[in-house]
Coordinates of C-alpha atoms and ligand atoms in Angstrom, one line a residue:
M1 CA -25.4 -32.5 -11.1
S2 CA -22.4 -31.2 -9.3
R3 CA -23.2 -28.9 -6.4
Y4 CA -21.7 -25.5 -8.8
S5 CA -24.7 -27.0 -11.9
Q6 CA -27.0 -27.2 -8.4
A7 CA -26.5 -23.7 -7.5
K8 CA -26.1 -22.3 -10.9
D9 CA -30.1 -23.3 -11.6
I10 CA -30.1 -21.1 -7.8
Y11 CA -29.1 -18.2 -9.1
A12 CA -30.4 -18.2 -11.9
A13 CA -34.0 -18.0 -11.0
Y14 CA -33.4 -15.3 -9.9
G15 CA -31.9 -13.8 -13.1
I16 CA -28.2 -13.6 -12.5
D17 CA -25.5 -15.6 -14.4
T18 CA -23.1 -17.6 -12.2
E19 CA -20.5 -18.3 -15.3
Y20 CA -20.9 -13.8 -15.8
A21 CA -20.0 -14.0 -11.9
L22 CA -16.9 -16.0 -12.4
D23 CA -16.0 -14.5 -15.4
K24 CA -15.9 -11.0 -13.9
L25 CA -14.6 -11.8 -11.3
R26 CA -10.9 -13.3 -12.1
D27 CA -10.4 -10.1 -13.8
V28 CA -10.9 -7.9 -11.0
C29 CA -6.8 -6.8 -9.1
I30 CA -6.4 -7.2 -6.0
S31 CA -3.8 -5.0 -4.6
V32 CA -1.8 -7.2 -1.9
H33 CA 0.0 -5.2 1.0
C34 CA 3.2 -6.2 1.4
W35 CA 3.4 -5.4 5.0
Q36 CA 1.4 -8.1 6.2
G37 CA 5.2 -10.3 6.0
D38 CA 7.0 -8.4 8.1
D39 CA 4.7 -6.4 10.8
V40 CA 4.8 -2.8 8.9
I41 CA 8.8 -3.0 9.5
G42 CA 10.6 -2.8 5.9
F43 CA 13.7 -2.3 5.0
D44 CA 15.5 0.5 5.6
S45 CA 15.2 2.1 9.4
R46 CA 15.9 0.7 12.9
E47 CA 12.7 2.8 14.7
A48 CA 10.3 1.1 16.0
L49 CA 7.1 1.8 13.8
S50 CA 5.6 5.1 14.5
G51 CA 2.8 7.7 13.6
G52 CA -0.4 5.7 16.2
I53 CA 0.1 2.3 13.8
Q54 CA 0.6 -0.5 15.2
T55 CA 1.1 -4.3 15.1
T56 CA 0.7 -6.6 17.7
G57 CA 1.4 -10.5 19.1
N58 CA 4.3 -11.8 18.4
Y59 CA 3.8 -15.1 16.6
P60 CA 6.5 -17.0 15.4
G61 CA 7.9 -16.6 11.3
R62 CA 8.3 -13.1 10.8
A63 CA 10.3 -12.1 8.0
R64 CA 13.5 -10.3 8.5
S65 CA 14.5 -9.5 4.9
F66 CA 13.5 -9.5 0.9
E67 CA 14.6 -12.5 0.2
E68 CA 12.2 -13.9 3.3
L69 CA 9.3 -11.5 3.4
C70 CA 9.4 -12.7 -1.1
A71 CA 9.1 -16.0 -0.6
D72 CA 6.4 -15.6 2.2
I73 CA 4.6 -13.8 -0.2
D74 CA 5.0 -16.6 -3.5
V75 CA 3.4 -18.7 -0.6
A76 CA 0.5 -16.2 0.0
L77 CA 0.4 -15.5 -3.6
S78 CA 0.4 -19.2 -4.2
L79 CA -2.7 -19.3 -2.6
I80 CA -4.4 -16.0 -3.6
P81 CA -7.4 -16.9 -6.6
G82 CA -7.3 -14.5 -9.4
K83 CA -4.9 -11.2 -10.2
K84 CA -2.7 -9.7 -7.8
K85 CA -0.9 -6.4 -8.1
L86 CA 1.9 -6.0 -5.5
N87 CA 2.0 -3.2 -2.9
L88 CA 4.6 -2.0 -1.4
H89 CA 6.1 0.3 0.9
A90 CA 8.8 3.0 0.5
S91 CA 9.8 1.7 3.5
Y92 CA 11.2 -2.2 1.6
A93 CA 13.6 -0.1 -0.7
V94 CA 16.0 -3.3 -1.1
A95 CA 19.7 -1.6 -0.3
E96 CA 23.9 -3.7 -0.4
G97 CA 25.3 -2.0 2.8
E98 CA 24.0 0.8 4.6
P99 CA 20.8 1.9 3.2
A100 CA 19.8 5.0 1.3
G101 CA 17.9 8.0 3.1
R102 CA 14.3 8.2 2.3
D103 CA 14.8 11.7 0.9
E104 CA 17.2 9.9 -2.0
I105 CA 15.5 6.4 -2.8
E106 CA 16.6 5.7 -6.6
P107 CA 14.4 3.2 -8.6
K108 CA 17.6 1.4 -8.2
H109 CA 17.2 0.6 -4.5
F110 CA 13.8 -1.5 -6.1
E111 CA 15.0 -3.1 -8.7
K112 CA 15.0 -6.8 -7.0
W113 CA 10.8 -5.6 -6.3
V114 CA 10.6 -5.2 -9.8
E115 CA 12.6 -8.4 -10.9
F116 CA 10.1 -10.3 -9.0
A117 CA 6.8 -8.8 -9.6
K118 CA 7.8 -9.2 -13.9
K119 CA 8.4 -12.8 -12.7
R120 CA 5.2 -13.5 -11.4
G121 CA 3.7 -10.9 -14.2
M122 CA 2.1 -9.0 -12.2
G123 CA 2.2 -4.7 -11.8
L124 CA 3.7 -3.1 -8.4
D125 CA 1.4 -0.2 -5.8
F126 CA 3.4 2.6 -3.8
N127 CA 3.9 4.2 -0.2
P128 CA 6.0 7.1 0.4
T129 CA 6.5 6.1 4.6
F130 CA 6.4 8.9 6.3
F131 CA 7.0 7.3 9.7
A132 CA 9.4 5.3 11.2
H133 CA 11.9 7.2 11.2
P134 CA 14.5 9.6 12.7
M135 CA 13.1 12.4 10.4
V136 CA 9.8 12.4 11.2
K137 CA 9.8 15.5 14.8
D138 CA 7.1 15.7 16.7
G139 CA 4.7 13.4 14.9
L140 CA 4.9 16.1 11.9
T141 CA 6.1 15.1 8.2
L142 CA 4.6 17.2 5.7
S143 CA 3.4 19.3 7.5
S144 CA 6.1 20.4 10.3
P145 CA 7.1 23.9 11.0
D146 CA 10.9 23.0 11.0
E147 CA 11.9 23.7 6.9
E148 CA 14.4 20.8 6.9
V149 CA 12.2 18.5 8.3
R150 CA 8.9 19.5 5.8
A151 CA 12.0 19.7 2.7
Y152 CA 13.4 16.3 3.3
W153 CA 9.8 14.5 3.4
V154 CA 9.1 16.9 0.3
N155 CA 12.0 15.2 -1.4
H156 CA 11.2 12.0 0.1
G157 CA 7.6 12.1 -2.1
R158 CA 9.3 13.8 -4.7
A159 CA 11.8 10.4 -4.7
C160 CA 8.9 8.0 -4.6
I161 CA 7.0 9.5 -7.9
R162 CA 10.2 9.2 -9.9
I163 CA 10.2 5.7 -8.7
A164 CA 6.1 4.3 -9.1
Q165 CA 6.7 5.5 -12.9
Y166 CA 9.7 3.4 -12.7
F167 CA 7.2 1.2 -11.8
A168 CA 5.2 1.4 -14.4
E169 CA 6.8 1.7 -17.0
E170 CA 9.0 -1.7 -16.7
T171 CA 5.9 -3.5 -15.5
G172 CA 3.4 -2.2 -17.6
V173 CA 1.1 -2.2 -15.1
P174 CA 0.6 1.2 -13.8
C175 CA 1.2 2.2 -10.1
V176 CA -1.2 4.3 -7.7
M177 CA 1.3 6.2 -5.2
N178 CA -0.4 6.7 -1.7
I179 CA 0.1 9.6 0.1
W180 CA -1.0 9.0 3.4
I181 CA 1.4 11.3 6.6
P182 CA 0.2 10.0 10.4
D183 CA 0.4 13.9 10.8
G184 CA -1.6 15.2 14.4
Y185 CA -1.6 16.4 17.8
K186 CA -2.5 14.0 20.8
D187 CA -4.5 17.2 22.7
I188 CA -5.9 19.9 21.4
P189 CA -3.9 22.2 19.2
A190 CA -3.6 25.9 19.1
D191 CA -3.8 26.5 15.2
R192 CA -5.3 24.1 13.1
L193 CA -4.8 26.0 9.7
S194 CA -1.5 26.3 10.1
P195 CA -0.2 22.4 9.9
R196 CA -2.7 22.2 6.9
A197 CA -1.4 25.4 4.9
R198 CA 2.0 23.9 5.0
F199 CA 0.8 19.7 4.4
K200 CA -1.2 21.4 1.3
K201 CA 1.7 23.6 0.2
S202 CA 4.4 20.0 0.4
L203 CA 1.8 18.5 -1.2
D204 CA 1.7 20.7 -4.3
E205 CA 6.1 20.5 -4.5
I206 CA 5.4 16.8 -4.3
L207 CA 3.6 16.6 -7.2
D208 CA 5.3 19.7 -9.0
T209 CA 7.6 16.5 -10.0
P210 CA 6.7 15.8 -13.5
Y211 CA 5.2 12.8 -13.7
D212 CA 3.3 10.5 -16.8
K213 CA -0.8 10.7 -15.3
S214 CA -1.2 7.3 -17.8
K215 CA 1.6 5.7 -15.5
V216 CA 1.0 6.9 -12.1
Y217 CA -1.6 7.3 -10.1
V218 CA -1.1 9.3 -7.2
T219 CA -4.2 8.7 -4.6
L220 CA -4.7 10.9 -1.2
E221 CA -5.4 9.2 1.9
S222 CA -7.0 10.7 5.3
K223 CA -7.6 9.3 8.5
V224 CA -9.9 10.6 11.4
F225 CA -7.2 10.2 14.4
G226 CA -4.8 7.5 15.1
I227 CA -2.7 6.5 18.5
G228 CA -0.8 9.3 20.0
V229 CA -2.8 12.4 17.2
E230 CA -6.4 11.6 19.1
S231 CA -7.4 15.1 19.1
Y232 CA -6.1 16.1 14.9
T233 CA -4.9 15.3 12.3
V234 CA -3.9 16.8 10.0
G235 CA -4.6 15.1 7.2
N236 CA -8.7 14.8 8.1
A237 CA -11.2 13.4 5.2
E238 CA -12.4 16.9 4.3
F239 CA -8.2 18.1 4.1
C240 CA -7.8 14.8 1.5
L241 CA -11.1 15.6 -0.4
S242 CA -11.0 19.1 -1.4
Y243 CA -6.6 18.3 -2.0
S244 CA -7.9 15.2 -4.4
D245 CA -10.5 17.6 -6.1
H246 CA -8.1 20.9 -6.4
K247 CA -5.4 18.3 -7.9
G248 CA -7.0 15.9 -9.9
I249 CA -5.5 13.5 -7.9
T250 CA -7.4 10.4 -6.3
P251 CA -9.0 10.0 -3.2
L252 CA -8.1 6.8 -1.1
M253 CA -10.5 6.0 1.7
D254 CA -9.9 3.1 4.4
N255 CA -12.6 2.6 6.1
G256 CA -10.6 2.1 9.1
H257 CA -9.9 5.5 9.1
Y258 CA -13.5 7.1 10.3
H259 CA -15.3 7.2 13.0
P260 CA -16.9 4.2 13.7
T261 CA -20.4 4.4 13.0
E262 CA -19.6 6.1 9.7
V263 CA -19.0 3.4 6.5
V264 CA -17.4 3.9 3.6
S265 CA -20.0 1.8 1.9
D266 CA -21.5 4.6 1.9
K267 CA -18.8 7.0 1.0
I268 CA -18.0 5.5 -2.9
S269 CA -21.2 7.0 -4.5
S270 CA -20.6 9.6 -3.6
L271 CA -17.0 9.9 -4.4
L272 CA -17.5 7.9 -7.8
L273 CA -20.0 10.8 -9.0
F274 CA -16.7 13.8 -8.8
N275 CA -14.6 11.5 -9.4
E276 CA -13.0 9.6 -12.5
K277 CA -10.8 6.8 -10.6
I278 CA -11.3 6.5 -6.8
A279 CA -8.7 4.3 -4.3
L280 CA -9.6 2.1 -1.3
H281 CA -8.3 0.6 1.2
I282 CA -9.8 -2.4 2.6
T283 CA -9.3 -3.8 6.8
R284 CA -11.6 -4.2 9.6
G285 CA -10.6 -2.2 12.4
V286 CA -11.6 -3.1 16.4
R287 CA -13.5 -0.7 17.8
W288 CA -10.8 1.7 16.6
D289 CA -8.0 2.0 13.6
S290 CA -7.1 -1.3 14.4
D291 CA -6.6 -3.1 11.0
H292 CA -7.3 -6.7 12.0
V293 CA -7.6 -9.2 9.3
I294 CA -10.6 -8.4 6.2
L295 CA -13.4 -11.1 7.4
L296 CA -16.6 -11.6 5.1
D297 CA -18.4 -8.4 6.9
D298 CA -21.1 -7.0 6.6
E299 CA -19.3 -3.9 5.6
T300 CA -16.7 -5.6 4.0
K301 CA -19.9 -7.0 1.8
E302 CA -21.8 -3.4 1.4
I303 CA -18.5 -1.9 0.2
A304 CA -18.2 -3.8 -2.9
K305 CA -21.9 -4.2 -3.7
E306 CA -21.1 -0.8 -4.0
I307 CA -18.3 -1.4 -6.3
V308 CA -19.9 -3.7 -8.4
R309 CA -24.2 -2.1 -8.3
N310 CA -22.7 1.1 -9.6
D311 CA -20.4 -0.4 -12.3
A312 CA -17.4 0.4 -11.0
L313 CA -14.9 -2.4 -10.8
E314 CA -12.9 -0.2 -13.3
R315 CA -12.6 2.4 -11.3
V316 CA -11.8 1.0 -8.2
F317 CA -7.8 0.5 -6.8
I318 CA -9.1 -2.0 -4.3
A319 CA -6.0 -3.0 -2.0
T320 CA -5.9 -4.4 1.4
D321 CA -4.2 -3.1 4.2
Y322 CA -3.9 -4.7 7.5
F323 CA -1.2 -5.9 9.8
D324 CA -1.5 -8.9 12.5
A325 CA 0.9 -10.5 13.9
S326 CA -0.8 -12.4 15.9
I327 CA -1.5 -15.5 13.9
N328 CA 0.2 -16.8 11.4
R329 CA 1.0 -14.2 8.6
I330 CA 0.4 -16.3 6.0
S331 CA -2.5 -17.1 6.9
A332 CA -3.4 -13.4 7.7
W333 CA -2.9 -12.3 4.2
V334 CA -4.3 -15.4 2.1
T335 CA -7.7 -14.9 4.4
G336 CA -8.2 -11.3 4.2
V337 CA -7.2 -11.6 0.1
R338 CA -9.7 -13.9 0.0
N339 CA -12.4 -12.1 1.9
V340 CA -12.8 -9.4 -0.7
Q341 CA -12.7 -12.0 -3.8
K342 CA -15.6 -13.4 -2.1
A343 CA -17.4 -10.0 -1.0
L344 CA -16.9 -9.2 -4.9
L345 CA -18.5 -12.6 -5.5
A346 CA -22.1 -12.5 -3.3
A347 CA -22.0 -8.2 -4.6
L348 CA -22.2 -10.1 -8.6
L349 CA -23.8 -12.5 -8.0
E350 CA -27.1 -9.7 -6.9
P351 CA -29.6 -9.3 -8.7
S352 CA -29.2 -5.4 -8.9
E353 CA -31.5 -3.9 -11.4
A354 CA -34.4 -5.4 -10.2
M355 CA -33.6 -5.0 -7.0
K356 CA -33.1 -1.2 -7.7
K357 CA -36.1 -1.1 -9.9
L358 CA -38.1 -2.7 -6.2
Q359 CA -36.6 0.6 -4.6
E360 CA -37.4 3.2 -7.5
E361 CA -41.4 1.8 -7.4
G362 CA -41.4 2.3 -3.4
R363 CA -41.6 -1.3 -2.9
L364 CA -39.6 -1.9 0.2
T365 CA -41.2 -4.6 1.7
E366 CA -40.2 -6.9 -1.3
L367 CA -36.5 -5.1 -1.3
M368 CA -35.8 -6.5 1.9
V369 CA -37.5 -9.9 1.8
L370 CA -34.8 -10.3 -1.5
S371 CA -32.3 -9.1 0.5
E372 CA -33.3 -11.4 3.0
E373 CA -33.5 -14.4 1.0
L374 CA -30.5 -14.2 -1.3
K375 CA -28.2 -13.8 2.0
L376 CA -28.9 -17.6 1.9
A377 CA -27.8 -18.3 -1.5
P378 CA -25.3 -21.0 -2.3
L379 CA -22.3 -18.7 -2.0
G380 CA -20.5 -21.2 -1.8
D381 CA -20.7 -23.5 -4.5
I382 CA -20.0 -20.3 -6.7
W383 CA -16.5 -19.3 -4.6
N384 CA -15.7 -23.6 -4.9
E385 CA -16.5 -23.7 -8.2
F386 CA -14.0 -20.4 -8.6
L387 CA -11.2 -22.4 -7.4
E388 CA -11.5 -25.2 -8.6
R389 CA -11.2 -22.8 -12.5
E390 CA -8.2 -21.1 -10.9
G391 CA -6.3 -24.0 -9.5
K392 CA -6.0 -23.1 -6.4
E393 CA -7.2 -25.2 -3.0
K394 CA -10.4 -24.4 -0.7
D395 CA -8.1 -25.7 2.7
Y396 CA -5.0 -23.6 2.2
F397 CA -4.7 -24.4 6.0
A398 CA -2.8 -27.3 5.1
K399 CA -0.3 -25.5 2.9
I400 CA 0.3 -22.8 5.6
K401 CA 1.0 -24.8 8.6
E402 CA 3.6 -27.1 6.3
Y403 CA 5.4 -23.7 5.9
E404 CA 5.1 -23.0 9.6
E405 CA 6.8 -26.1 10.4
K406 CA 9.0 -26.2 7.8
V407 CA 10.3 -22.8 7.2
L408 CA 8.9 -20.3 10.0
V409 CA 9.5 -21.5 13.2
K410 CA 13.0 -22.0 12.3
R411 CA 13.4 -17.9 11.7
I412 CA 14.6 -17.1 15.1
Ligands
RNT501 C1 -2.0 4.1 8.4 C2 -2.7 3.7 6.9 C3 -1.7 3.6 6.0 C4 -0.5 2.4 6.4 C5 -0.2 2.1 5.9 C6 1.0 1.2 6.3 O1 -2.9 4.3 9.3 O2 -4.2 3.2 6.5 O3 -2.2 3.3 5.0 O4 -1.3 1.3 7.0 O5 0.2 2.6 4.9
ZN502 ZN1 -4.3 2.5 4.8

């Protein structure tokens, strides 16, 4: 008897159908962030990364061009099972000669990415890039008191909506376009309201751009603080949730963007009650929003459970968002995305109806016993079966090491 059939029986004893779990997992689409491959640098600006986000480490082999990034993404994709989308930032526009200003980028600057995605049968997601650019003034973009600066970034947002629609039309897959701004102050501001009022006005202006809501889902990502903007961020959770609700766009939660004892897993059900769709950036913060590679840790598993047990796989846009330059970047991609999928599999292998019933009936002792017992169920055997059916190897490191030796170390 194979390990899979044995494991299947063990789960069946809990009333869980492993075949159903495997089928479901195969259909979950993870939006893989392109920016793990080049430390969030992009192709359009010579500015250092800014906006309170930071990549540390100098492992050899950072992708330095469109071609290198695509080659690396291909290696990562070849090792990641399941359905994928590619998540791009506007700073990854591909230009012949001088890059276009962010306020005037057009679909044509992303033709090569569309071609890349189409060839691989993937959809594309998109993000305007409101950081690492000379037009960020005093750390402010859409909330800037300088009208020229604010208008520049409004035009950037508008251009991005048009590009997002182009992505959706070309690939046939709706595009999630996520707005995140780094705007804020290091120290206690004298006026918290005016920057937020300007941010609101800017978003209104961006969303005035006509777009097809069945093709483009605009999401808004909040953040509590960043390096250099410790005291105040314009787009905090209350702003972003209220604005999303007010305008009928989709809220996005990044689990690195809250106070360290707050958990996104606990917020998901609340947002699901009031939103048709919600979006997530899955990451791992270590003491701050450090964007470490996602591990199969408790919070990742808890986030996955909240999606699955609330029957929300179709309603949650799941994306990864982290950047580690201290280890092999391709391995970082594969490990992180696979861990999201492992967490989803664990959630799909939970007898959630039975567990909910125990809760309803106040049988909390039994609930604890069952939950703890399930932690030792043979998840690994089901995961290996998934990999086998997807034609992906379990130990991906050998392939990555080979690519590192052949390609990455030569990039100097
Ligand atoms: C920053 C946000 C944002 C970025 C990416 C690059 O704290 O999480 O999502 O990480 O857009
Ligand atoms: Zn994020």
